[in-house]
PDB file of C-alpha atoms and ligand atoms in Angstrom:
ATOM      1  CA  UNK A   1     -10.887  73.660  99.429  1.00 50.00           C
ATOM      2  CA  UNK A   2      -7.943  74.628  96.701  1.00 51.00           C
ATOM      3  CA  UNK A   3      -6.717  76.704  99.624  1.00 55.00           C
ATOM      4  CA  UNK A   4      -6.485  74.072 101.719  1.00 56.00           C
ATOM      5  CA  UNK A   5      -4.849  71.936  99.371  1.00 52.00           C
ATOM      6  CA  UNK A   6      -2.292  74.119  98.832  1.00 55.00           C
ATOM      7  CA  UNK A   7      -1.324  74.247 102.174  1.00 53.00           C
ATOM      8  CA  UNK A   8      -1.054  70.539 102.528  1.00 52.00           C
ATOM      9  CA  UNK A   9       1.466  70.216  99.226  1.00 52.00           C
ATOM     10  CA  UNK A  10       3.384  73.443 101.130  1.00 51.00           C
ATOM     11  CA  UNK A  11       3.934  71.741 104.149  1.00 50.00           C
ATOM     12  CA  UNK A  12       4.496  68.781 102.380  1.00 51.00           C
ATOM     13  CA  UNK A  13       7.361  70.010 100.337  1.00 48.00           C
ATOM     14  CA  UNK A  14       8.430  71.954 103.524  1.00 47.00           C
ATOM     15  CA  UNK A  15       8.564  69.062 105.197  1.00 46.00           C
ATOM     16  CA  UNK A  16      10.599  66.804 102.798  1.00 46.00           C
ATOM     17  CA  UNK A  17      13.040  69.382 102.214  1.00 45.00           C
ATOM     18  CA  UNK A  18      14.096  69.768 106.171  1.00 44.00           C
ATOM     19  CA  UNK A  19      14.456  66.027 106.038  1.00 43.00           C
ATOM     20  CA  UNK A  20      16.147  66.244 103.322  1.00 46.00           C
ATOM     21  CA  UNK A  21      18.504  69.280 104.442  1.00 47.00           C
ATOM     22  CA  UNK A  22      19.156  67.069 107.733  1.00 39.00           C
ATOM     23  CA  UNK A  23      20.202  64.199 106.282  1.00 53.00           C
ATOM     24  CA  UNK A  24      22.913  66.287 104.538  1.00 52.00           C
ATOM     25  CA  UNK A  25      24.490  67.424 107.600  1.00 60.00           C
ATOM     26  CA  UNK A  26      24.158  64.293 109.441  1.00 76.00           C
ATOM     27  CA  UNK A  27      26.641  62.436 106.770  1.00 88.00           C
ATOM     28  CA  UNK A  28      29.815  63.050 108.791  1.00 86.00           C
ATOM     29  CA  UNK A  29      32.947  64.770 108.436  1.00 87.00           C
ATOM     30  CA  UNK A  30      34.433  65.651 105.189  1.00 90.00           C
ATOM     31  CA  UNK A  31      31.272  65.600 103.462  1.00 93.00           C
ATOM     32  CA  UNK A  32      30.227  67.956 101.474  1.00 91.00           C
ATOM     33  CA  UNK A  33      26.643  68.808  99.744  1.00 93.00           C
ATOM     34  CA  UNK A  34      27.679  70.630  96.664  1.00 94.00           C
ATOM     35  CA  UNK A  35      24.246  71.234  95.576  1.00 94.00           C
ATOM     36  CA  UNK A  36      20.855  69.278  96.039  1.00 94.00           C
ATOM     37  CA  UNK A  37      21.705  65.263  95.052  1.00 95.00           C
ATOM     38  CA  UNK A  38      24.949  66.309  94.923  1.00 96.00           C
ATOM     39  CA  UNK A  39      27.657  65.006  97.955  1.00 96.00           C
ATOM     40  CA  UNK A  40      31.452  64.943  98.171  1.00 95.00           C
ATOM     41  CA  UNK A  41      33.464  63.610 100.952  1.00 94.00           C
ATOM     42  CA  UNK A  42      36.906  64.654 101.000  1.00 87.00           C
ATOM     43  CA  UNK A  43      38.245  63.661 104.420  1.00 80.00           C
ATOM     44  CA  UNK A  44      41.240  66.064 103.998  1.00 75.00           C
ATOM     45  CA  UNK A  45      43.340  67.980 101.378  1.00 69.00           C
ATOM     46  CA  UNK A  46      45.453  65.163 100.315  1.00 73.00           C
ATOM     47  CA  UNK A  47      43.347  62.226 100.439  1.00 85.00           C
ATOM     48  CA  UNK A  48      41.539  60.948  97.807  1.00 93.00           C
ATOM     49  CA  UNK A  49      38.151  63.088  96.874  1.00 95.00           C
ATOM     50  CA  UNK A  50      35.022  60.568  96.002  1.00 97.00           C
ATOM     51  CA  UNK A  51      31.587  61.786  95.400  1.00 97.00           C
ATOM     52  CA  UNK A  52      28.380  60.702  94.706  1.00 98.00           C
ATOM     53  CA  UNK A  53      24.595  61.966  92.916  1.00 98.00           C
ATOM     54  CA  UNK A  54      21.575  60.827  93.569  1.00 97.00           C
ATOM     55  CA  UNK A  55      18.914  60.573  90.353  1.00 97.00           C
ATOM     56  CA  UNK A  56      15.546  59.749  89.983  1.00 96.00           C
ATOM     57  CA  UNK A  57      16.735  56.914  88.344  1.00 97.00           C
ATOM     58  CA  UNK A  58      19.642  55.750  90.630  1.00 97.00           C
ATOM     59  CA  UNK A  59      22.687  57.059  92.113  1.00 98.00           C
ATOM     60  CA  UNK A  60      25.737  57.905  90.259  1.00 98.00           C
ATOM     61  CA  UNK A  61      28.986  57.651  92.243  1.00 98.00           C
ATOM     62  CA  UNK A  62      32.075  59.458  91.020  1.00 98.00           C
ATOM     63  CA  UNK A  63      35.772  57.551  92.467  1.00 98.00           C
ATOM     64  CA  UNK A  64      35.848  54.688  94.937  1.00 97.00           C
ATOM     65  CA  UNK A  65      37.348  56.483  98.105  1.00 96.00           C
ATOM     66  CA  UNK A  66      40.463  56.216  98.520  1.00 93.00           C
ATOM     67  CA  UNK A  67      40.659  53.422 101.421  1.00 93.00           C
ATOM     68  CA  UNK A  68      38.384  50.539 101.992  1.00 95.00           C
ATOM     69  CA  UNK A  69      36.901  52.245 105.273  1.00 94.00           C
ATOM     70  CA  UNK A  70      36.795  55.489 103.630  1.00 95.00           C
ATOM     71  CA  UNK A  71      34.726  53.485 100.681  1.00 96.00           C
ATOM     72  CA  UNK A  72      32.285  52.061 103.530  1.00 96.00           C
ATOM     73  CA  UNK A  73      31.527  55.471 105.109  1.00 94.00           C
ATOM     74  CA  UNK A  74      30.459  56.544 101.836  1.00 96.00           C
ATOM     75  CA  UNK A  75      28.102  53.782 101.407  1.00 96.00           C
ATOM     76  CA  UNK A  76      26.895  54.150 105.068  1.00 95.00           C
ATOM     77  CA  UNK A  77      26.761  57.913 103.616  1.00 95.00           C
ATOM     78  CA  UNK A  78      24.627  56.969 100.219  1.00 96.00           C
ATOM     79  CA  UNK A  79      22.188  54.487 102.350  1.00 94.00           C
ATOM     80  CA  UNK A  80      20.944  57.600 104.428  1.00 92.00           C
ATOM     81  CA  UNK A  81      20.347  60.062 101.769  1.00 93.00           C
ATOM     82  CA  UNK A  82      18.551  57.271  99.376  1.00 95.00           C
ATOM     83  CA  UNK A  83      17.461  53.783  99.262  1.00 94.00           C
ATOM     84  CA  UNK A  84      18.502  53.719  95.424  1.00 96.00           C
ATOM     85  CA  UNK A  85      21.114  51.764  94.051  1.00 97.00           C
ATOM     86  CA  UNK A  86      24.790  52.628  93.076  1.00 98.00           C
ATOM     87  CA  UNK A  87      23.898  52.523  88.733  1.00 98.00           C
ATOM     88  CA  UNK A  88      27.403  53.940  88.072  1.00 98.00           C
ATOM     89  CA  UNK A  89      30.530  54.633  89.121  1.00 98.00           C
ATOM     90  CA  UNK A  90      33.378  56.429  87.343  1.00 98.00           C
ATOM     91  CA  UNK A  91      36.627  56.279  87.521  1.00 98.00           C
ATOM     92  CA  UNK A  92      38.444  59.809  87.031  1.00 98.00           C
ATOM     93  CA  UNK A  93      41.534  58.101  86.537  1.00 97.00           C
ATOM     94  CA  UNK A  94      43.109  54.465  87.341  1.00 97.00           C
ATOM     95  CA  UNK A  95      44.960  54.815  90.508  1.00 95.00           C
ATOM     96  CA  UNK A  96      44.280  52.341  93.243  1.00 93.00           C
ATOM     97  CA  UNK A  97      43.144  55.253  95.701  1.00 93.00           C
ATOM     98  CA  UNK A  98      40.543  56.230  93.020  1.00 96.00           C
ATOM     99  CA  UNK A  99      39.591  52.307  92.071  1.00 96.00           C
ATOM    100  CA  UNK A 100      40.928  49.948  94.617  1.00 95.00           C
ATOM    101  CA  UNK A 101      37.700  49.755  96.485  1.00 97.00           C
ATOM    102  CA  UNK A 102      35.364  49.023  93.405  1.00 98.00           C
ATOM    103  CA  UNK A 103      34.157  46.273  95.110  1.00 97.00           C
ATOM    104  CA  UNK A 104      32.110  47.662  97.676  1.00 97.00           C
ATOM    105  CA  UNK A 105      30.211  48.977  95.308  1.00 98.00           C
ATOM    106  CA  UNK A 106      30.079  47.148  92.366  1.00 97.00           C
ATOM    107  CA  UNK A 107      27.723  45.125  92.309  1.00 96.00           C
ATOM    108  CA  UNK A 108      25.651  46.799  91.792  1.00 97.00           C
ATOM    109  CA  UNK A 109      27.481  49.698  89.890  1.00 98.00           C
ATOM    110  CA  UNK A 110      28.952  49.417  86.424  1.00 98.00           C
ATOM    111  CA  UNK A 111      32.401  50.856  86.315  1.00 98.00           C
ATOM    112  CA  UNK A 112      33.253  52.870  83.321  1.00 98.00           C
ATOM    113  CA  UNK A 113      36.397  55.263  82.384  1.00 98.00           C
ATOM    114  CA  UNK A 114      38.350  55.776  79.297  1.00 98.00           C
ATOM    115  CA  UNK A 115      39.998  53.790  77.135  1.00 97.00           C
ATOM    116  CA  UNK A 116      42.754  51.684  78.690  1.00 97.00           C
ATOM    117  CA  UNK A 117      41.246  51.950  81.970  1.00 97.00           C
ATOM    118  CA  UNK A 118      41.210  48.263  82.892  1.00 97.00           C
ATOM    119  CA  UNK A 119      44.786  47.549  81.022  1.00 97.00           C
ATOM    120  CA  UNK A 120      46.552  50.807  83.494  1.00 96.00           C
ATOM    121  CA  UNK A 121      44.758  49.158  86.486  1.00 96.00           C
ATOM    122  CA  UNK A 122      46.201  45.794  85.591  1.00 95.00           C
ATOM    123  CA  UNK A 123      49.867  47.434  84.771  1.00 94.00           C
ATOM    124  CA  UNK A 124      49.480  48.956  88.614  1.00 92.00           C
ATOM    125  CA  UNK A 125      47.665  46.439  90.762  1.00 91.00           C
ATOM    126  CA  UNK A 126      49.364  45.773  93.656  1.00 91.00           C
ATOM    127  CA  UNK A 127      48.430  42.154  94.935  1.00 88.00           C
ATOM    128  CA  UNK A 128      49.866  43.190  98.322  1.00 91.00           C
ATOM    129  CA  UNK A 129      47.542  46.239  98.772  1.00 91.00           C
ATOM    130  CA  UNK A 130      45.103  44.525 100.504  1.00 92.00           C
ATOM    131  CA  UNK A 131      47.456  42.697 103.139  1.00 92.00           C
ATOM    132  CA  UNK A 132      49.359  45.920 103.686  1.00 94.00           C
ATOM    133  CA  UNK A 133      45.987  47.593 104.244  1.00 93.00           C
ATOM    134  CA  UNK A 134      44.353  44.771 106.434  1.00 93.00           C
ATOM    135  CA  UNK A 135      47.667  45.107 109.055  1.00 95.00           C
ATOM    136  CA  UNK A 136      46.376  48.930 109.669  1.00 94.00           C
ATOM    137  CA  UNK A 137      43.155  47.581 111.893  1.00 95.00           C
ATOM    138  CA  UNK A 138      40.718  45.688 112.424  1.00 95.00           C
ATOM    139  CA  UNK A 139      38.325  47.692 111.390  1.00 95.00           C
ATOM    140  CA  UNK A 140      40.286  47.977 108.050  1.00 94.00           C
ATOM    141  CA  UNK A 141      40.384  44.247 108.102  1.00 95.00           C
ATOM    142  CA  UNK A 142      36.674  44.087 108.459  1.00 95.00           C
ATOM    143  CA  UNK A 143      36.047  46.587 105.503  1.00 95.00           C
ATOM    144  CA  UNK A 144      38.476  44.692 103.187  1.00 95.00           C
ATOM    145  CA  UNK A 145      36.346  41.636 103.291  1.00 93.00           C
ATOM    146  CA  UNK A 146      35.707  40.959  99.765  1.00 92.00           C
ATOM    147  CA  UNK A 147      38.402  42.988  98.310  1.00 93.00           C
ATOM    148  CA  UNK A 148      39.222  41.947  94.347  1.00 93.00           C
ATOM    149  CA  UNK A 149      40.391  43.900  91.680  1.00 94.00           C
ATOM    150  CA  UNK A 150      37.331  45.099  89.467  1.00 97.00           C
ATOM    151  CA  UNK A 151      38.329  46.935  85.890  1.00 97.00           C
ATOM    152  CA  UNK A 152      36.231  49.070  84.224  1.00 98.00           C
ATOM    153  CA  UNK A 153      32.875  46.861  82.618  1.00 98.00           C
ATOM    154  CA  UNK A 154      33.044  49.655  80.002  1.00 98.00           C
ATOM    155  CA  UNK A 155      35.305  51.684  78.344  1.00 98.00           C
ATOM    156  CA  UNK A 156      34.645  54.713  76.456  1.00 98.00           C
ATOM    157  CA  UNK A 157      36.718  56.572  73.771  1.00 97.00           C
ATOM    158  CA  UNK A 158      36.741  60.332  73.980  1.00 97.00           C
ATOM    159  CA  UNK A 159      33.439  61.382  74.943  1.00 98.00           C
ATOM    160  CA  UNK A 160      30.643  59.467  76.247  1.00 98.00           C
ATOM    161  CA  UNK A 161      27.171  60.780  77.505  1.00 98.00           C
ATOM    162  CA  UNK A 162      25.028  58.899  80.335  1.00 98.00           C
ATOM    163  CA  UNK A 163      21.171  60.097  80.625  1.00 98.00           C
ATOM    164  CA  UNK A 164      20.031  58.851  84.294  1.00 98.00           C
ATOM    165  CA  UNK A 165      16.555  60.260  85.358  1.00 96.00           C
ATOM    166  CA  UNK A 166      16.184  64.059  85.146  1.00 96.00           C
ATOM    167  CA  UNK A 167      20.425  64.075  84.891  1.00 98.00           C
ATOM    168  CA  UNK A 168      23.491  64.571  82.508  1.00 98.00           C
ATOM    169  CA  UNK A 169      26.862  63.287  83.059  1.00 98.00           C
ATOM    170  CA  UNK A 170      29.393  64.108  80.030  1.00 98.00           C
ATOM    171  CA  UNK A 171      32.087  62.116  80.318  1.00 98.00           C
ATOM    172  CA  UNK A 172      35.344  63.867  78.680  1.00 98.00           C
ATOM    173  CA  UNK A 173      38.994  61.598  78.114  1.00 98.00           C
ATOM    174  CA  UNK A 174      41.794  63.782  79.242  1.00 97.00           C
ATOM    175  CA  UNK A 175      45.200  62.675  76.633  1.00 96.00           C
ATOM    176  CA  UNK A 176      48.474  62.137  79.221  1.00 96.00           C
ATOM    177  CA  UNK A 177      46.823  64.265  81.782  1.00 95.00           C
ATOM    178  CA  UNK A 178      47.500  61.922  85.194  1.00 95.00           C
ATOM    179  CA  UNK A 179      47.255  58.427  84.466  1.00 95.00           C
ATOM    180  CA  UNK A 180      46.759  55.684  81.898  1.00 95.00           C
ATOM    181  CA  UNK A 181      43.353  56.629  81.368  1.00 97.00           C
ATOM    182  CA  UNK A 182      41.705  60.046  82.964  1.00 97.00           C
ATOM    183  CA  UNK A 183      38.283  61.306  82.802  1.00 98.00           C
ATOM    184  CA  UNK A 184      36.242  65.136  83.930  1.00 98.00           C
ATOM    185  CA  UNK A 185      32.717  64.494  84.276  1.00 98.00           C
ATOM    186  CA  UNK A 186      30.722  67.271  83.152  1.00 98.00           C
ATOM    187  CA  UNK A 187      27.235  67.910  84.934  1.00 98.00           C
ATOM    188  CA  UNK A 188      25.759  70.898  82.436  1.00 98.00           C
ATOM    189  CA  UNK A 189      22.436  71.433  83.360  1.00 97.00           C
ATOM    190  CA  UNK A 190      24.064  71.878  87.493  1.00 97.00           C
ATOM    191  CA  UNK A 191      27.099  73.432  86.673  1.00 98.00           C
ATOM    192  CA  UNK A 192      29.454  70.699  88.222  1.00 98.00           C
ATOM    193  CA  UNK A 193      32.419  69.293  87.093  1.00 98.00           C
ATOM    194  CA  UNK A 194      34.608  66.461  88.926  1.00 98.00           C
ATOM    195  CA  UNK A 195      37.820  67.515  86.954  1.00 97.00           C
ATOM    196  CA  UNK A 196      40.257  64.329  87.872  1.00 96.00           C
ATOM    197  CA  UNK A 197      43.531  65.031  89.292  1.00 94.00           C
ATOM    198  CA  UNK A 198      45.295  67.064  86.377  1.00 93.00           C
ATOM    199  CA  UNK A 199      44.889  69.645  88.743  1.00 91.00           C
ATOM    200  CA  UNK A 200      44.235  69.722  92.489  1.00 90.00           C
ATOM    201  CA  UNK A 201      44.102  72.266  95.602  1.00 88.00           C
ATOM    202  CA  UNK A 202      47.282  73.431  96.382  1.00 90.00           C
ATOM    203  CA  UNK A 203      49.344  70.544  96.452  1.00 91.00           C
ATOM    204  CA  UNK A 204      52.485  69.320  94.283  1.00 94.00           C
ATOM    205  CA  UNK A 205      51.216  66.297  91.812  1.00 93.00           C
ATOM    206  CA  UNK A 206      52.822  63.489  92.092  1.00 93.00           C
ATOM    207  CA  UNK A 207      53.345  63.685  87.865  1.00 95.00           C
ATOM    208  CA  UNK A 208      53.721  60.365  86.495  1.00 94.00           C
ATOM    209  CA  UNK A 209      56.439  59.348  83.371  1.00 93.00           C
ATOM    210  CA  UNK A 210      53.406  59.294  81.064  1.00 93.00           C
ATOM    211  CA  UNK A 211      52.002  62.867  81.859  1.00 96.00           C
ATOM    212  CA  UNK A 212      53.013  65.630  79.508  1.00 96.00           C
ATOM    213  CA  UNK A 213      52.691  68.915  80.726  1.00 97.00           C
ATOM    214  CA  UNK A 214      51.215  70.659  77.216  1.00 97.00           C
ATOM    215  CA  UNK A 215      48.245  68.076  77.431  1.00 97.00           C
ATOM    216  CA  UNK A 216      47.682  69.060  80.965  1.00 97.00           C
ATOM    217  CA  UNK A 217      47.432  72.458  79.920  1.00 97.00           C
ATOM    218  CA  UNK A 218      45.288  71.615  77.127  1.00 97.00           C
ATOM    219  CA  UNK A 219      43.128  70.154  79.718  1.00 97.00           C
ATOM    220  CA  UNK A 220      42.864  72.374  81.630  1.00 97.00           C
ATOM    221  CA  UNK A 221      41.791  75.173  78.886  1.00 97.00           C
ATOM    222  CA  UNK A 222      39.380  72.514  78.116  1.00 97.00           C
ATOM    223  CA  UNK A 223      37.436  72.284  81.214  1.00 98.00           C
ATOM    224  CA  UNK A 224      37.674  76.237  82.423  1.00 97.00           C
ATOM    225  CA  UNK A 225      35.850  76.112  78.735  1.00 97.00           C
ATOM    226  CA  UNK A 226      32.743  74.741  80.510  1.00 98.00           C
ATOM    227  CA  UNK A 227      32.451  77.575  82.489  1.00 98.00           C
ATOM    228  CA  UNK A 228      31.858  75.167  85.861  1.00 98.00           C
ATOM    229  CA  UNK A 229      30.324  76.711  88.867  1.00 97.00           C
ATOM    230  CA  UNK A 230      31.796  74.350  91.313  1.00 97.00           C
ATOM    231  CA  UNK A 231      35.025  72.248  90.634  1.00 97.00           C
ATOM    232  CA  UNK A 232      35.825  68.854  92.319  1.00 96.00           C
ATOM    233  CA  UNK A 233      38.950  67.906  91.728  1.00 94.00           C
ATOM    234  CA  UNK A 234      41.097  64.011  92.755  1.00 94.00           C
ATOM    235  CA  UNK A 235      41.715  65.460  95.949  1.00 92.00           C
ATOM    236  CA  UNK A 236      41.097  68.491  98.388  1.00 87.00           C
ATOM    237  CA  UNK A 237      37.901  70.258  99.152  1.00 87.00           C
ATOM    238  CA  UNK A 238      35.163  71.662  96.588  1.00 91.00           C
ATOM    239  CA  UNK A 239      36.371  74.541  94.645  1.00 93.00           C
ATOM    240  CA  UNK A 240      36.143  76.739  91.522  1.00 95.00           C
ATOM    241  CA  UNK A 241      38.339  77.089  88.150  1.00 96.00           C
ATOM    242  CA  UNK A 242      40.656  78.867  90.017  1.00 95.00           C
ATOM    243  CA  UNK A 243      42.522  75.938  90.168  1.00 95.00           C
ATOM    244  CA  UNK A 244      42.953  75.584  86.235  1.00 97.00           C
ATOM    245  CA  UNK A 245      44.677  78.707  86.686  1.00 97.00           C
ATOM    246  CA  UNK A 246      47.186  78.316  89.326  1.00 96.00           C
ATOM    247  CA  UNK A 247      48.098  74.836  87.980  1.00 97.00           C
ATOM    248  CA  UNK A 248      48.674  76.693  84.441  1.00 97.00           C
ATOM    249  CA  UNK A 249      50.898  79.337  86.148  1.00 97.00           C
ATOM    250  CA  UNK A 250      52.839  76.754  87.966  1.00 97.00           C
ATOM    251  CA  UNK A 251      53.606  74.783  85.070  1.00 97.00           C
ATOM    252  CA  UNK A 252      54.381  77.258  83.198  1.00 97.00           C
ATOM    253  CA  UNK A 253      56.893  79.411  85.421  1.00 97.00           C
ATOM    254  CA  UNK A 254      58.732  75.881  85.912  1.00 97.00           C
ATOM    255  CA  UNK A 255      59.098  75.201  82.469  1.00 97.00           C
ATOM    256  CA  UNK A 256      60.489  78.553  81.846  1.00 97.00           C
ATOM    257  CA  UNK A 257      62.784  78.055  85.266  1.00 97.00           C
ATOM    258  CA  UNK A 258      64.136  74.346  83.706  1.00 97.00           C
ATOM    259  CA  UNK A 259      64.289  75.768  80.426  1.00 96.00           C
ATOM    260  CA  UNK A 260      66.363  78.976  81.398  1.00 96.00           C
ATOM    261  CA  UNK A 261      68.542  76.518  83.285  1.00 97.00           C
ATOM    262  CA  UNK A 262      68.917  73.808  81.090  1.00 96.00           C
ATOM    263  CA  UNK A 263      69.923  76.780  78.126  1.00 96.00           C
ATOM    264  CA  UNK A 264      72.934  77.365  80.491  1.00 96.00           C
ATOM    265  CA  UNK A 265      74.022  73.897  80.286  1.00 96.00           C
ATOM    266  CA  UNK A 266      73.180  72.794  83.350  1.00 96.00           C
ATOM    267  CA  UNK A 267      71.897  68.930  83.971  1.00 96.00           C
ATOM    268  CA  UNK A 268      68.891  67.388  85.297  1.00 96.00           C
ATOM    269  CA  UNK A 269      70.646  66.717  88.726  1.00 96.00           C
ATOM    270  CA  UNK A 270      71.809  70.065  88.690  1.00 96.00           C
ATOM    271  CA  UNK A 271      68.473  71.404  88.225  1.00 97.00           C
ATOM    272  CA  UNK A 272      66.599  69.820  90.735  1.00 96.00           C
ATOM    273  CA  UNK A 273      69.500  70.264  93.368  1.00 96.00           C
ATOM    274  CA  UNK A 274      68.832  74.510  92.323  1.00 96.00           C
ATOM    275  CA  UNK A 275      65.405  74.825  91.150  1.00 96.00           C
ATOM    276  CA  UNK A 276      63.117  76.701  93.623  1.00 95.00           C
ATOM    277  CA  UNK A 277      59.339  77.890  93.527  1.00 96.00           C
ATOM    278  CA  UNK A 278      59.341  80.525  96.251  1.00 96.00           C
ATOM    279  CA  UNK A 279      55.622  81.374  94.651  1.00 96.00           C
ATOM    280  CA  UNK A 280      54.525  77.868  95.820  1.00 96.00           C
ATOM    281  CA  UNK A 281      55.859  77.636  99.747  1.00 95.00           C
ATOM    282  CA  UNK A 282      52.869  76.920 100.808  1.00 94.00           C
ATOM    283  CA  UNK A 283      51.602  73.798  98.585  1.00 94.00           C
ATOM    284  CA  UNK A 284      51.597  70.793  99.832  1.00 91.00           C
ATOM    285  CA  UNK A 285      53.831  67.638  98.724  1.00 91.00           C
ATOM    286  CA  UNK A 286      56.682  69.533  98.504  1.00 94.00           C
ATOM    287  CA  UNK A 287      58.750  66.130  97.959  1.00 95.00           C
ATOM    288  CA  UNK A 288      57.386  65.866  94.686  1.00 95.00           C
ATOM    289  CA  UNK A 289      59.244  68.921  93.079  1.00 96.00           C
ATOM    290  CA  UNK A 290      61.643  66.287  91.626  1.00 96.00           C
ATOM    291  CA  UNK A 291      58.713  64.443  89.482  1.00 97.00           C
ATOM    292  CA  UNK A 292      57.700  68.038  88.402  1.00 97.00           C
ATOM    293  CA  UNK A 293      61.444  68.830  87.245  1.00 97.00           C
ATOM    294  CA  UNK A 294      61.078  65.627  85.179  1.00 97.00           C
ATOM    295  CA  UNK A 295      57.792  66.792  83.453  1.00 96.00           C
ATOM    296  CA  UNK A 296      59.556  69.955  82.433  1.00 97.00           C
ATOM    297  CA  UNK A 297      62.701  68.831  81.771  1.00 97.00           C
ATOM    298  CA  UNK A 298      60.772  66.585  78.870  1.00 96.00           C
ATOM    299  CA  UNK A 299      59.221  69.518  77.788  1.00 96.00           C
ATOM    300  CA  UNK A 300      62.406  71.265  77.275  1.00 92.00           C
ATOM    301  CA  UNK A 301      64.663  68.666  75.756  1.00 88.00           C
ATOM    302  CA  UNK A 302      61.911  67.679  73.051  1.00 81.00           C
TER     303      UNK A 302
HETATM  304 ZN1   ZN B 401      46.296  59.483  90.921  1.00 57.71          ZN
END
């Protein structure tokens, strides 16, 4: 009789976990399942990375998508892997492709980032995003319907810890790292970590006037700390700490390239019309050398 018990919880929990395996793969392109509960979707290397985990409590979403129909697949994405609602979504930073489509999912979610989330948001909204968008398609028109500016409900200082069903999500304020307010999200127990976009795969950041290049660093030291098995950073595919250190390297041999240069007497124009990173040929958003040159450059002059 135990015998045969057994064998129907086996075949039970067999059974369960191919449905559960198929539903993974049936999400679409540019998802991901980074480990059980756990989905990305990164349609490509430059677009915006969003991600969510499911809980026994609820589902945790990490970014909004970066557009509106992007932000719908994902839902389409969330309804076949669980029937449980969004509880949470987090904002690794406060850039429209990261937060502009808060409201297809909130409400239900709560939105929560660092301080001066909501007040970086405001600073950046564009009130023509949504007409721009809504010329694309139709179908974008269709998945704009609705479209408002949410802010962060809460905003945390530092460190904050949310406790959903058998889950941990640290949430960890990154000083002048990307935007006006950027946050890793730490998942201990699984090894995770969404790290923001302080660093990314292989692509030139589009650096910001309020990023300083020592914090990054700093942040980066920070997470490669946690010892993360799998890294998900703004944008680009799932992939390890690796990036921490090619990010590090970068910054560092153009500081020491501006530096060198600007010791010689030679001007900001000057420098970006000469300054070239051979090494990094092969990144992508090579247009955005310039903003990089200005992160040193600040660096340098201080
Ligand atoms: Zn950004």
């Amino acid at each position: 009789m135990l015998a045969k018990l057994k064998l129907v919880i086996f075949v039970a929990v067999v059974t369960v976990g191919i449905a559960y395996a198929a539903r993974a793969q049936d999400l679409g392109p540019g998802f991901h399942k980074i480990k059980d509960g756990i989905y990305t979707f990164a349609p490509d290397q430059l677009t915006t990375t969003c991600s969510f985990v499911i809980t026994e409590a609820g589902v945790v979403m990490i970014d909004a998508c970066n557009s509106p129909l992007d932000s719908r697949r994902m839902a389409d994405a969330i309804k076949k892997v669980t029937d449980k609602p969004i509880m949470f979504l987090i904002d690794t930073e406060t850039h429209s492709d990261h937060t502009g489509n808060h409201f297809i999912f909130s409400p239900p979610a709560t939105v929560i980032n660092a301080q001066g989330a909501a007040d970086g948001m405001k600073k950046e909204y564009n009130p023509k995003r949504a007409e721009t968008l809504a010329a694309k398609s139709p179908e974008m028109r269709e998945a704009l319907k609705g479209e408002k500016m949410i802010p962060p409900h809460i905003e945390y200082k530092d460190r904050m810890t949310i406790n959903l069903g058998e889950r941990t999500f640290e949430l960890i304020y990154l000083k002048n790292a990307h935007s006006f307010a950027d946050t890793a999200v730490w998942m201990p127990k699984e090894r995770v970590l969404f790290a923001s976009s302080a660093a990314n795969v292989r692509t030139f950041i589009n650096l910001r006037p309020t990023v300083v290049l020592p914090d990054v660093i700093a942040s980066f030291k920070l997470m490669k700390s946690l010892n993360p098995e799998v890294v998900i950073a703004g944008h680009g595919e799932p992939t390890s700490t690796t990036i921490f250190d090619e990010y590090e390297g970068f910054y560092n041999l153009l500081m020491k390239r501006v530096g060198e240069m600007a010791a010689q007497g030679k001007s900001l124009d000057e420098i970006k019309k000469e300054l070239k990173m051979p090494e990094y040929a092969d990144w992508q958003g090579q247009d955005r050398l310039s903003v990089n040159i200005d992160a040193a450059w600040k660096v340098v002059k201080k």
